[in-house]
């Protein structure tokens, strides 16, 4: 995993130099280098993973409080504007809900405060995600559902399953009430916009239609220089010029990415950048999948969370450039190296014992 992160950082740095990019474009490789010391710190320190999962639940509760304040008191249609962007806000809340579930321990009584805290974080994270109005983060719900099944339902005796199902039912009701039908209307508008774009190429709403138009632009533009890409600034200039000239819908002239993680890096950094990013995700998934079968329970939980984090970010990347947004990127990198450091430390302890 460390190799994958370093290769991605070095590859992006080299391609940025090749394209003569502004220094502001170097934020992702710089962030990777800056987060690596976290691994070395946690790999040599006996960190308690339970504190990590409990901290995720606290973060989910803070997200839910922010969402409730914005929607209920300020009257905002979408939560997350206090932190600049509802899309990463809702998606990170979903990741925090996943990490909260990891903290659930079936061997403890359901009334254990740690389990109550974990389930509370789960509910808070999902509610915050729904109130963000982000459709992209809802695509990650199957990952969260799988975690709930693995951690909460499968290990329980049949006689106790109904208790958890009651919690999940309450979560569903609260989520429905929190949505206040706004998210439902957004999904309906998105479906209508997709059908109209597929029918006649017109962009009639501000979410799915523009993204489909950007995908068309991305495939056309990537063919200009498929190996090394055309650079970020050149891509933005070409996007604005093409939209202004009528080659694409004028709406996308105001955008600065193609709103798809892998397509965006293919256009700007070519197949070399795409291969580096795909390798980073692939190596991370492979590592976390392997340690899921480790003898140490903490390592198993870390592996489960690491896989979920990578899968969720791959899903988020379908509709947003997750690693290109500071708020989004920092959460992923810090969480990733924290998980890696804790896994390394506990694997070493298990081997020594």
mmCIF file of C-alpha atoms in Angstrom:
data_model
loop_
_atom_site.group_PDB
_atom_site.id
_atom_site.type_symbol
_atom_site.label_atom_id
_atom_site.label_comp_id
_atom_site.label_asym_id
_atom_site.label_seq_id
_atom_site.Cartn_x
_atom_site.Cartn_y
_atom_site.Cartn_z
ATOM 1 C CA UNK A 1 0.000 0.000 0.000
ATOM 2 C CA UNK A 2 2.789 2.410 0.847
ATOM 3 C CA UNK A 3 4.374 1.598 -2.493
ATOM 4 C CA UNK A 4 1.079 2.319 -4.228
ATOM 5 C CA UNK A 5 0.751 5.699 -2.504
ATOM 6 C CA UNK A 6 4.363 6.644 -3.268
ATOM 7 C CA UNK A 7 4.085 5.586 -6.908
ATOM 8 C CA UNK A 8 0.924 7.694 -7.273
ATOM 9 C CA UNK A 9 2.607 10.723 -5.678
ATOM 10 C CA UNK A 10 5.762 10.419 -7.782
ATOM 11 C CA UNK A 11 3.842 9.763 -11.001
ATOM 12 C CA UNK A 12 1.579 12.779 -10.500
ATOM 13 C CA UNK A 13 4.558 14.960 -9.619
ATOM 14 C CA UNK A 14 6.410 13.904 -12.776
ATOM 15 C CA UNK A 15 3.350 14.469 -14.977
ATOM 16 C CA UNK A 16 2.698 17.869 -13.385
ATOM 17 C CA UNK A 17 6.272 18.861 -14.186
ATOM 18 C CA UNK A 18 5.877 17.514 -17.713
ATOM 19 C CA UNK A 19 2.771 19.645 -18.289
ATOM 20 C CA UNK A 20 4.222 22.716 -16.552
ATOM 21 C CA UNK A 21 1.310 22.859 -14.117
ATOM 22 C CA UNK A 22 0.886 25.600 -11.531
ATOM 23 C CA UNK A 23 2.117 24.730 -8.030
ATOM 24 C CA UNK A 24 -1.488 24.613 -6.793
ATOM 25 C CA UNK A 25 -2.004 21.470 -8.889
ATOM 26 C CA UNK A 26 0.580 19.597 -6.796
ATOM 27 C CA UNK A 27 -1.737 19.374 -3.769
ATOM 28 C CA UNK A 28 -2.471 15.633 -4.033
ATOM 29 C CA UNK A 29 1.140 14.344 -4.170
ATOM 30 C CA UNK A 30 2.140 16.837 -1.463
ATOM 31 C CA UNK A 31 -0.711 15.606 0.750
ATOM 32 C CA UNK A 32 0.381 11.993 0.252
ATOM 33 C CA UNK A 33 3.934 12.773 1.389
ATOM 34 C CA UNK A 34 2.660 14.767 4.386
ATOM 35 C CA UNK A 35 0.383 11.979 5.647
ATOM 36 C CA UNK A 36 3.003 9.213 5.514
ATOM 37 C CA UNK A 37 4.505 10.157 8.938
ATOM 38 C CA UNK A 38 1.121 9.258 10.461
ATOM 39 C CA UNK A 39 1.796 5.664 9.429
ATOM 40 C CA UNK A 40 5.186 5.590 11.097
ATOM 41 C CA UNK A 41 3.740 7.090 14.282
ATOM 42 C CA UNK A 42 0.826 4.648 14.575
ATOM 43 C CA UNK A 43 2.846 1.611 13.498
ATOM 44 C CA UNK A 44 5.162 2.097 16.475
ATOM 45 C CA UNK A 45 2.487 3.142 18.991
ATOM 46 C CA UNK A 46 -0.018 0.842 20.660
ATOM 47 C CA UNK A 47 -3.110 2.710 19.495
ATOM 48 C CA UNK A 48 -6.489 1.409 20.599
ATOM 49 C CA UNK A 49 -8.709 0.800 17.530
ATOM 50 C CA UNK A 50 -11.804 1.100 19.732
ATOM 51 C CA UNK A 51 -10.910 4.752 20.258
ATOM 52 C CA UNK A 52 -10.725 5.178 16.481
ATOM 53 C CA UNK A 53 -14.201 3.705 15.918
ATOM 54 C CA UNK A 54 -15.632 5.691 18.837
ATOM 55 C CA UNK A 55 -14.096 8.835 17.354
ATOM 56 C CA UNK A 56 -15.816 8.079 14.044
ATOM 57 C CA UNK A 57 -19.153 7.896 15.873
ATOM 58 C CA UNK A 58 -18.415 11.263 17.466
ATOM 59 C CA UNK A 59 -17.662 12.681 14.023
ATOM 60 C CA UNK A 60 -20.929 11.278 12.671
ATOM 61 C CA UNK A 61 -22.841 12.938 15.508
ATOM 62 C CA UNK A 62 -21.137 16.264 14.787
ATOM 63 C CA UNK A 63 -22.058 15.883 11.100
ATOM 64 C CA UNK A 64 -25.681 15.173 12.038
ATOM 65 C CA UNK A 65 -25.708 18.232 14.316
ATOM 66 C CA UNK A 66 -24.379 20.428 11.499
ATOM 67 C CA UNK A 67 -26.916 18.961 9.081
ATOM 68 C CA UNK A 68 -29.800 19.503 11.491
ATOM 69 C CA UNK A 69 -28.727 23.077 12.198
ATOM 70 C CA UNK A 70 -28.528 23.954 8.505
ATOM 71 C CA UNK A 71 -31.739 22.235 7.402
ATOM 72 C CA UNK A 72 -34.004 22.707 10.427
ATOM 73 C CA UNK A 73 -32.843 26.084 11.746
ATOM 74 C CA UNK A 74 -31.371 27.839 8.703
ATOM 75 C CA UNK A 75 -33.887 26.367 6.263
ATOM 76 C CA UNK A 76 -31.238 25.162 3.794
ATOM 77 C CA UNK A 77 -32.322 22.652 1.188
ATOM 78 C CA UNK A 78 -29.061 20.720 1.532
ATOM 79 C CA UNK A 79 -26.732 20.257 4.482
ATOM 80 C CA UNK A 80 -23.006 20.786 4.056
ATOM 81 C CA UNK A 81 -22.692 24.385 2.928
ATOM 82 C CA UNK A 82 -21.126 25.320 6.253
ATOM 83 C CA UNK A 83 -18.209 23.113 5.200
ATOM 84 C CA UNK A 84 -18.279 24.457 1.631
ATOM 85 C CA UNK A 85 -19.666 21.493 -0.328
ATOM 86 C CA UNK A 86 -22.617 19.151 0.415
ATOM 87 C CA UNK A 87 -21.209 16.333 -1.744
ATOM 88 C CA UNK A 88 -18.059 15.542 0.282
ATOM 89 C CA UNK A 89 -19.949 16.380 3.486
ATOM 90 C CA UNK A 90 -22.561 13.706 2.843
ATOM 91 C CA UNK A 91 -20.062 11.170 1.563
ATOM 92 C CA UNK A 92 -17.720 11.563 4.533
ATOM 93 C CA UNK A 93 -20.721 11.234 6.862
ATOM 94 C CA UNK A 94 -21.402 7.897 5.157
ATOM 95 C CA UNK A 95 -17.780 6.822 5.765
ATOM 96 C CA UNK A 96 -18.094 7.823 9.430
ATOM 97 C CA UNK A 97 -21.256 5.719 9.683
ATOM 98 C CA UNK A 98 -19.285 2.769 8.272
ATOM 99 C CA UNK A 99 -16.459 3.226 10.777
ATOM 100 C CA UNK A 100 -19.046 3.447 13.565
ATOM 101 C CA UNK A 101 -20.440 0.054 12.561
ATOM 102 C CA UNK A 102 -16.936 -1.428 12.737
ATOM 103 C CA UNK A 103 -16.897 -0.487 16.426
ATOM 104 C CA UNK A 104 -19.892 -2.713 17.123
ATOM 105 C CA UNK A 105 -18.891 -5.914 18.962
ATOM 106 C CA UNK A 106 -21.396 -8.760 18.877
ATOM 107 C CA UNK A 107 -19.745 -10.485 21.857
ATOM 108 C CA UNK A 108 -20.779 -7.605 24.097
ATOM 109 C CA UNK A 109 -24.298 -7.061 25.335
ATOM 110 C CA UNK A 110 -26.372 -4.778 23.120
ATOM 111 C CA UNK A 111 -26.754 -2.368 26.026
ATOM 112 C CA UNK A 112 -22.974 -1.941 26.242
ATOM 113 C CA UNK A 113 -22.199 1.765 25.882
ATOM 114 C CA UNK A 114 -19.718 1.031 23.087
ATOM 115 C CA UNK A 115 -22.367 -0.756 21.053
ATOM 116 C CA UNK A 116 -24.934 1.947 21.757
ATOM 117 C CA UNK A 117 -22.386 4.554 20.695
ATOM 118 C CA UNK A 118 -21.628 2.591 17.504
ATOM 119 C CA UNK A 119 -25.290 2.271 16.507
ATOM 120 C CA UNK A 120 -25.876 5.941 17.338
ATOM 121 C CA UNK A 121 -23.000 6.886 15.040
ATOM 122 C CA UNK A 122 -24.484 4.701 12.312
ATOM 123 C CA UNK A 123 -27.837 6.481 12.512
ATOM 124 C CA UNK A 124 -26.273 9.941 12.751
ATOM 125 C CA UNK A 125 -23.971 9.379 9.766
ATOM 126 C CA UNK A 126 -26.757 8.150 7.494
ATOM 127 C CA UNK A 127 -29.087 11.002 8.494
ATOM 128 C CA UNK A 128 -26.343 13.558 7.793
ATOM 129 C CA UNK A 129 -25.689 11.927 4.409
ATOM 130 C CA UNK A 130 -29.369 12.037 3.474
ATOM 131 C CA UNK A 131 -29.720 15.659 4.550
ATOM 132 C CA UNK A 132 -26.759 16.550 2.322
ATOM 133 C CA UNK A 133 -28.962 15.731 -0.661
ATOM 134 C CA UNK A 134 -26.040 14.000 -2.365
ATOM 135 C CA UNK A 135 -27.213 11.216 -4.645
ATOM 136 C CA UNK A 136 -23.678 9.931 -5.163
ATOM 137 C CA UNK A 137 -23.172 8.988 -1.527
ATOM 138 C CA UNK A 138 -26.379 6.939 -1.555
ATOM 139 C CA UNK A 139 -24.728 4.623 -4.077
ATOM 140 C CA UNK A 140 -22.453 3.549 -1.214
ATOM 141 C CA UNK A 141 -25.398 2.285 0.854
ATOM 142 C CA UNK A 142 -24.823 -1.365 -0.244
ATOM 143 C CA UNK A 143 -21.322 -1.198 1.268
ATOM 144 C CA UNK A 144 -22.788 0.084 4.524
ATOM 145 C CA UNK A 145 -25.511 -2.575 4.446
ATOM 146 C CA UNK A 146 -22.852 -5.274 4.014
ATOM 147 C CA UNK A 147 -20.965 -3.933 7.043
ATOM 148 C CA UNK A 148 -24.142 -3.949 9.145
ATOM 149 C CA UNK A 149 -24.764 -7.561 8.141
ATOM 150 C CA UNK A 150 -21.174 -8.701 8.835
ATOM 151 C CA UNK A 151 -20.748 -6.856 12.139
ATOM 152 C CA UNK A 152 -24.230 -6.716 13.605
ATOM 153 C CA UNK A 153 -26.550 -9.360 12.187
ATOM 154 C CA UNK A 154 -24.573 -12.445 11.161
ATOM 155 C CA UNK A 155 -22.871 -13.023 14.549
ATOM 156 C CA UNK A 156 -26.084 -12.664 16.566
ATOM 157 C CA UNK A 157 -28.295 -15.455 17.780
ATOM 158 C CA UNK A 158 -31.699 -15.498 16.096
ATOM 159 C CA UNK A 159 -33.381 -14.481 19.339
ATOM 160 C CA UNK A 160 -31.420 -11.208 19.416
ATOM 161 C CA UNK A 161 -31.686 -10.247 15.749
ATOM 162 C CA UNK A 162 -35.017 -8.541 16.314
ATOM 163 C CA UNK A 163 -33.336 -6.018 18.608
ATOM 164 C CA UNK A 164 -30.999 -4.877 15.857
ATOM 165 C CA UNK A 165 -33.760 -4.945 13.272
ATOM 166 C CA UNK A 166 -35.694 -2.556 15.510
ATOM 167 C CA UNK A 167 -32.721 -0.202 15.489
ATOM 168 C CA UNK A 168 -32.472 -0.434 11.688
ATOM 169 C CA UNK A 169 -36.209 0.198 11.359
ATOM 170 C CA UNK A 170 -35.857 3.294 13.541
ATOM 171 C CA UNK A 171 -32.930 4.374 11.352
ATOM 172 C CA UNK A 172 -35.039 3.972 8.216
ATOM 173 C CA UNK A 173 -37.914 5.999 9.689
ATOM 174 C CA UNK A 174 -35.608 8.770 10.899
ATOM 175 C CA UNK A 175 -33.876 8.881 7.533
ATOM 176 C CA UNK A 176 -37.195 9.133 5.713
ATOM 177 C CA UNK A 177 -38.356 11.934 7.991
ATOM 178 C CA UNK A 178 -35.030 13.739 7.684
ATOM 179 C CA UNK A 179 -35.098 13.578 3.897
ATOM 180 C CA UNK A 180 -38.386 15.541 3.825
ATOM 181 C CA UNK A 181 -38.859 14.289 0.252
ATOM 182 C CA UNK A 182 -36.150 16.683 -1.051
ATOM 183 C CA UNK A 183 -33.712 13.910 -1.881
ATOM 184 C CA UNK A 184 -36.512 11.931 -3.519
ATOM 185 C CA UNK A 185 -37.313 14.872 -5.795
ATOM 186 C CA UNK A 186 -33.611 15.199 -6.686
ATOM 187 C CA UNK A 187 -33.452 11.539 -7.669
ATOM 188 C CA UNK A 188 -36.581 11.962 -9.802
ATOM 189 C CA UNK A 189 -35.129 15.055 -11.500
ATOM 190 C CA UNK A 190 -31.879 13.195 -12.124
ATOM 191 C CA UNK A 191 -33.693 10.284 -13.764
ATOM 192 C CA UNK A 192 -35.679 12.687 -15.955
ATOM 193 C CA UNK A 193 -32.521 14.590 -16.892
ATOM 194 C CA UNK A 194 -30.707 11.376 -17.836
ATOM 195 C CA UNK A 195 -33.559 10.219 -20.065
ATOM 196 C CA UNK A 196 -33.766 13.577 -21.877
ATOM 197 C CA UNK A 197 -29.977 13.679 -22.402
ATOM 198 C CA UNK A 198 -29.976 10.144 -23.796
ATOM 199 C CA UNK A 199 -32.910 11.023 -26.039
ATOM 200 C CA UNK A 200 -31.741 14.317 -27.576
ATOM 201 C CA UNK A 201 -28.496 15.373 -25.838
ATOM 202 C CA UNK A 202 -30.069 18.309 -23.994
ATOM 203 C CA UNK A 203 -29.059 19.223 -20.429
ATOM 204 C CA UNK A 204 -32.224 20.162 -18.544
ATOM 205 C CA UNK A 205 -31.080 19.822 -14.885
ATOM 206 C CA UNK A 206 -27.907 20.534 -12.982
ATOM 207 C CA UNK A 207 -26.714 17.108 -11.872
ATOM 208 C CA UNK A 208 -26.836 14.007 -14.060
ATOM 209 C CA UNK A 209 -27.232 15.792 -17.393
ATOM 210 C CA UNK A 210 -24.030 17.850 -17.050
ATOM 211 C CA UNK A 211 -22.128 14.785 -15.837
ATOM 212 C CA UNK A 212 -23.180 12.782 -18.882
ATOM 213 C CA UNK A 213 -22.098 15.682 -21.103
ATOM 214 C CA UNK A 214 -18.764 15.804 -19.243
ATOM 215 C CA UNK A 215 -18.261 12.062 -19.807
ATOM 216 C CA UNK A 216 -18.709 12.654 -23.544
ATOM 217 C CA UNK A 217 -16.191 15.497 -23.382
ATOM 218 C CA UNK A 218 -13.754 13.338 -21.392
ATOM 219 C CA UNK A 219 -13.691 10.487 -23.901
ATOM 220 C CA UNK A 220 -13.280 12.917 -26.798
ATOM 221 C CA UNK A 221 -10.489 14.853 -25.089
ATOM 222 C CA UNK A 222 -8.588 11.872 -23.678
ATOM 223 C CA UNK A 223 -7.872 10.699 -27.216
ATOM 224 C CA UNK A 224 -5.797 13.832 -27.888
ATOM 225 C CA UNK A 225 -2.927 12.535 -25.763
ATOM 226 C CA UNK A 226 -3.969 9.230 -24.182
ATOM 227 C CA UNK A 227 -0.589 8.366 -22.636
ATOM 228 C CA UNK A 228 0.294 11.494 -20.630
ATOM 229 C CA UNK A 229 -2.916 13.569 -20.864
ATOM 230 C CA UNK A 230 -3.183 17.265 -21.644
ATOM 231 C CA UNK A 231 -2.752 18.762 -18.154
ATOM 232 C CA UNK A 232 -5.313 20.256 -15.849
ATOM 233 C CA UNK A 233 -5.143 23.883 -17.028
ATOM 234 C CA UNK A 234 -5.316 22.845 -20.680
ATOM 235 C CA UNK A 235 -8.317 20.657 -19.929
ATOM 236 C CA UNK A 236 -10.193 23.518 -18.247
ATOM 237 C CA UNK A 237 -9.404 25.895 -21.133
ATOM 238 C CA UNK A 238 -10.516 23.337 -23.707
ATOM 239 C CA UNK A 239 -13.678 22.566 -21.743
ATOM 240 C CA UNK A 240 -14.688 26.227 -21.556
ATOM 241 C CA UNK A 241 -13.822 26.927 -25.199
ATOM 242 C CA UNK A 242 -15.643 23.840 -26.512
ATOM 243 C CA UNK A 243 -18.768 24.586 -24.491
ATOM 244 C CA UNK A 244 -18.751 28.234 -25.547
ATOM 245 C CA UNK A 245 -18.388 27.250 -29.214
ATOM 246 C CA UNK A 246 -21.389 24.950 -29.022
ATOM 247 C CA UNK A 247 -19.616 21.595 -29.229
ATOM 248 C CA UNK A 248 -21.028 20.766 -25.785
ATOM 249 C CA UNK A 249 -23.816 22.161 -23.644
ATOM 250 C CA UNK A 250 -22.940 25.711 -22.464
ATOM 251 C CA UNK A 251 -23.717 24.731 -18.868
ATOM 252 C CA UNK A 252 -20.452 22.793 -18.482
ATOM 253 C CA UNK A 253 -18.344 25.871 -19.364
ATOM 254 C CA UNK A 254 -18.519 26.901 -15.696
ATOM 255 C CA UNK A 255 -17.078 23.584 -14.449
ATOM 256 C CA UNK A 256 -13.401 22.803 -13.853
ATOM 257 C CA UNK A 257 -13.376 18.995 -13.705
ATOM 258 C CA UNK A 258 -15.196 16.197 -15.503
ATOM 259 C CA UNK A 259 -16.781 15.127 -12.174
ATOM 260 C CA UNK A 260 -15.459 11.584 -12.441
ATOM 261 C CA UNK A 261 -12.278 10.590 -10.622
ATOM 262 C CA UNK A 262 -10.797 8.144 -13.103
ATOM 263 C CA UNK A 263 -11.935 9.948 -16.249
ATOM 264 C CA UNK A 264 -10.586 13.242 -14.910
ATOM 265 C CA UNK A 265 -7.125 11.829 -14.263
ATOM 266 C CA UNK A 266 -7.145 10.080 -17.656
ATOM 267 C CA UNK A 267 -7.829 13.379 -19.419
ATOM 268 C CA UNK A 268 -5.328 15.411 -17.391
ATOM 269 C CA UNK A 269 -2.583 12.835 -16.649
ATOM 270 C CA UNK A 270 -3.191 10.187 -19.281
ATOM 271 C CA UNK A 271 -2.989 6.430 -18.976
ATOM 272 C CA UNK A 272 0.128 6.751 -16.814
ATOM 273 C CA UNK A 273 -1.777 8.721 -14.165
ATOM 274 C CA UNK A 274 -4.812 6.451 -14.500
ATOM 275 C CA UNK A 275 -2.648 3.368 -13.999
ATOM 276 C CA UNK A 276 -0.964 4.915 -10.940
ATOM 277 C CA UNK A 277 -4.275 5.795 -9.290
ATOM 278 C CA UNK A 278 -5.833 2.436 -10.167
ATOM 279 C CA UNK A 279 -2.793 0.682 -8.706
ATOM 280 C CA UNK A 280 -3.115 2.643 -5.473
ATOM 281 C CA UNK A 281 -6.734 1.600 -5.087
ATOM 282 C CA UNK A 282 -6.024 -1.964 -6.216
ATOM 283 C CA UNK A 283 -3.088 -2.504 -3.850
ATOM 284 C CA UNK A 284 -5.060 -1.016 -0.968
ATOM 285 C CA UNK A 285 -8.028 -3.293 -1.596
ATOM 286 C CA UNK A 286 -5.748 -6.320 -1.938
ATOM 287 C CA UNK A 287 -3.935 -5.557 1.327
ATOM 288 C CA UNK A 288 -7.082 -4.963 3.352
ATOM 289 C CA UNK A 289 -8.737 -8.053 1.868
ATOM 290 C CA UNK A 290 -5.780 -10.180 2.944
ATOM 291 C CA UNK A 291 -5.733 -8.975 6.555
ATOM 292 C CA UNK A 292 -9.464 -9.548 6.933
ATOM 293 C CA UNK A 293 -8.562 -13.182 7.612
ATOM 294 C CA UNK A 294 -5.905 -12.396 10.211
ATOM 295 C CA UNK A 295 -6.086 -14.132 13.587
ATOM 296 C CA UNK A 296 -6.223 -10.816 15.484
ATOM 297 C CA UNK A 297 -9.745 -9.371 15.755
ATOM 298 C CA UNK A 298 -8.502 -5.786 15.622
ATOM 299 C CA UNK A 299 -6.661 -6.487 12.372
ATOM 300 C CA UNK A 300 -9.778 -8.096 10.901
ATOM 301 C CA UNK A 301 -11.838 -4.997 11.734
ATOM 302 C CA UNK A 302 -9.196 -2.697 10.255
ATOM 303 C CA UNK A 303 -9.177 -4.761 7.070
ATOM 304 C CA UNK A 304 -12.959 -4.592 6.833
ATOM 305 C CA UNK A 305 -12.933 -0.813 7.254
ATOM 306 C CA UNK A 306 -10.058 -0.348 4.806
ATOM 307 C CA UNK A 307 -11.901 -2.280 2.114
ATOM 308 C CA UNK A 308 -15.081 -0.311 2.770
ATOM 309 C CA UNK A 309 -13.241 3.017 2.638
ATOM 310 C CA UNK A 310 -11.631 2.225 -0.731
ATOM 311 C CA UNK A 311 -14.861 0.866 -2.216
ATOM 312 C CA UNK A 312 -16.831 3.896 -1.032
ATOM 313 C CA UNK A 313 -14.321 6.323 -2.525
ATOM 314 C CA UNK A 314 -14.350 4.439 -5.818
ATOM 315 C CA UNK A 315 -18.153 4.817 -5.780
ATOM 316 C CA UNK A 316 -17.951 8.504 -4.821
ATOM 317 C CA UNK A 317 -15.505 8.955 -7.695
ATOM 318 C CA UNK A 318 -18.220 8.034 -10.180
ATOM 319 C CA UNK A 319 -19.803 11.470 -9.755
ATOM 320 C CA UNK A 320 -17.041 13.605 -8.215
ATOM 321 C CA UNK A 321 -13.257 14.031 -8.285
ATOM 322 C CA UNK A 322 -12.939 12.856 -4.694
ATOM 323 C CA UNK A 323 -9.134 12.999 -4.384
ATOM 324 C CA UNK A 324 -8.962 16.410 -6.045
ATOM 325 C CA UNK A 325 -11.106 18.143 -3.403
ATOM 326 C CA UNK A 326 -9.161 19.119 -0.285
ATOM 327 C CA UNK A 327 -11.897 18.262 2.212
ATOM 328 C CA UNK A 328 -12.541 14.919 0.504
ATOM 329 C CA UNK A 329 -8.883 14.043 -0.115
ATOM 330 C CA UNK A 330 -7.581 14.701 3.385
ATOM 331 C CA UNK A 331 -10.178 12.478 5.029
ATOM 332 C CA UNK A 332 -9.316 9.589 2.727
ATOM 333 C CA UNK A 333 -5.537 9.838 3.064
ATOM 334 C CA UNK A 334 -5.493 10.357 6.833
ATOM 335 C CA UNK A 335 -7.963 7.522 7.433
ATOM 336 C CA UNK A 336 -6.085 5.223 5.058
ATOM 337 C CA UNK A 337 -2.670 5.687 6.674
ATOM 338 C CA UNK A 338 -4.205 5.484 10.174
ATOM 339 C CA UNK A 339 -5.730 2.117 9.303
ATOM 340 C CA UNK A 340 -2.479 0.948 7.762
ATOM 341 C CA UNK A 341 -0.427 2.045 10.788
ATOM 342 C CA UNK A 342 -2.779 0.381 13.292
ATOM 343 C CA UNK A 343 -2.867 -2.817 11.235
ATOM 344 C CA UNK A 344 0.932 -2.957 11.080
ATOM 345 C CA UNK A 345 1.254 -2.408 14.842
ATOM 346 C CA UNK A 346 -1.289 -5.060 15.810
ATOM 347 C CA UNK A 347 0.063 -7.586 13.315
ATOM 348 C CA UNK A 348 3.529 -7.121 14.836
ATOM 349 C CA UNK A 349 2.160 -7.524 18.382
ATOM 350 C CA UNK A 350 0.307 -10.693 17.404
ATOM 351 C CA UNK A 351 3.437 -12.146 15.796
ATOM 352 C CA UNK A 352 5.605 -11.330 18.842
ATOM 353 C CA UNK A 353 3.086 -12.827 21.237
#
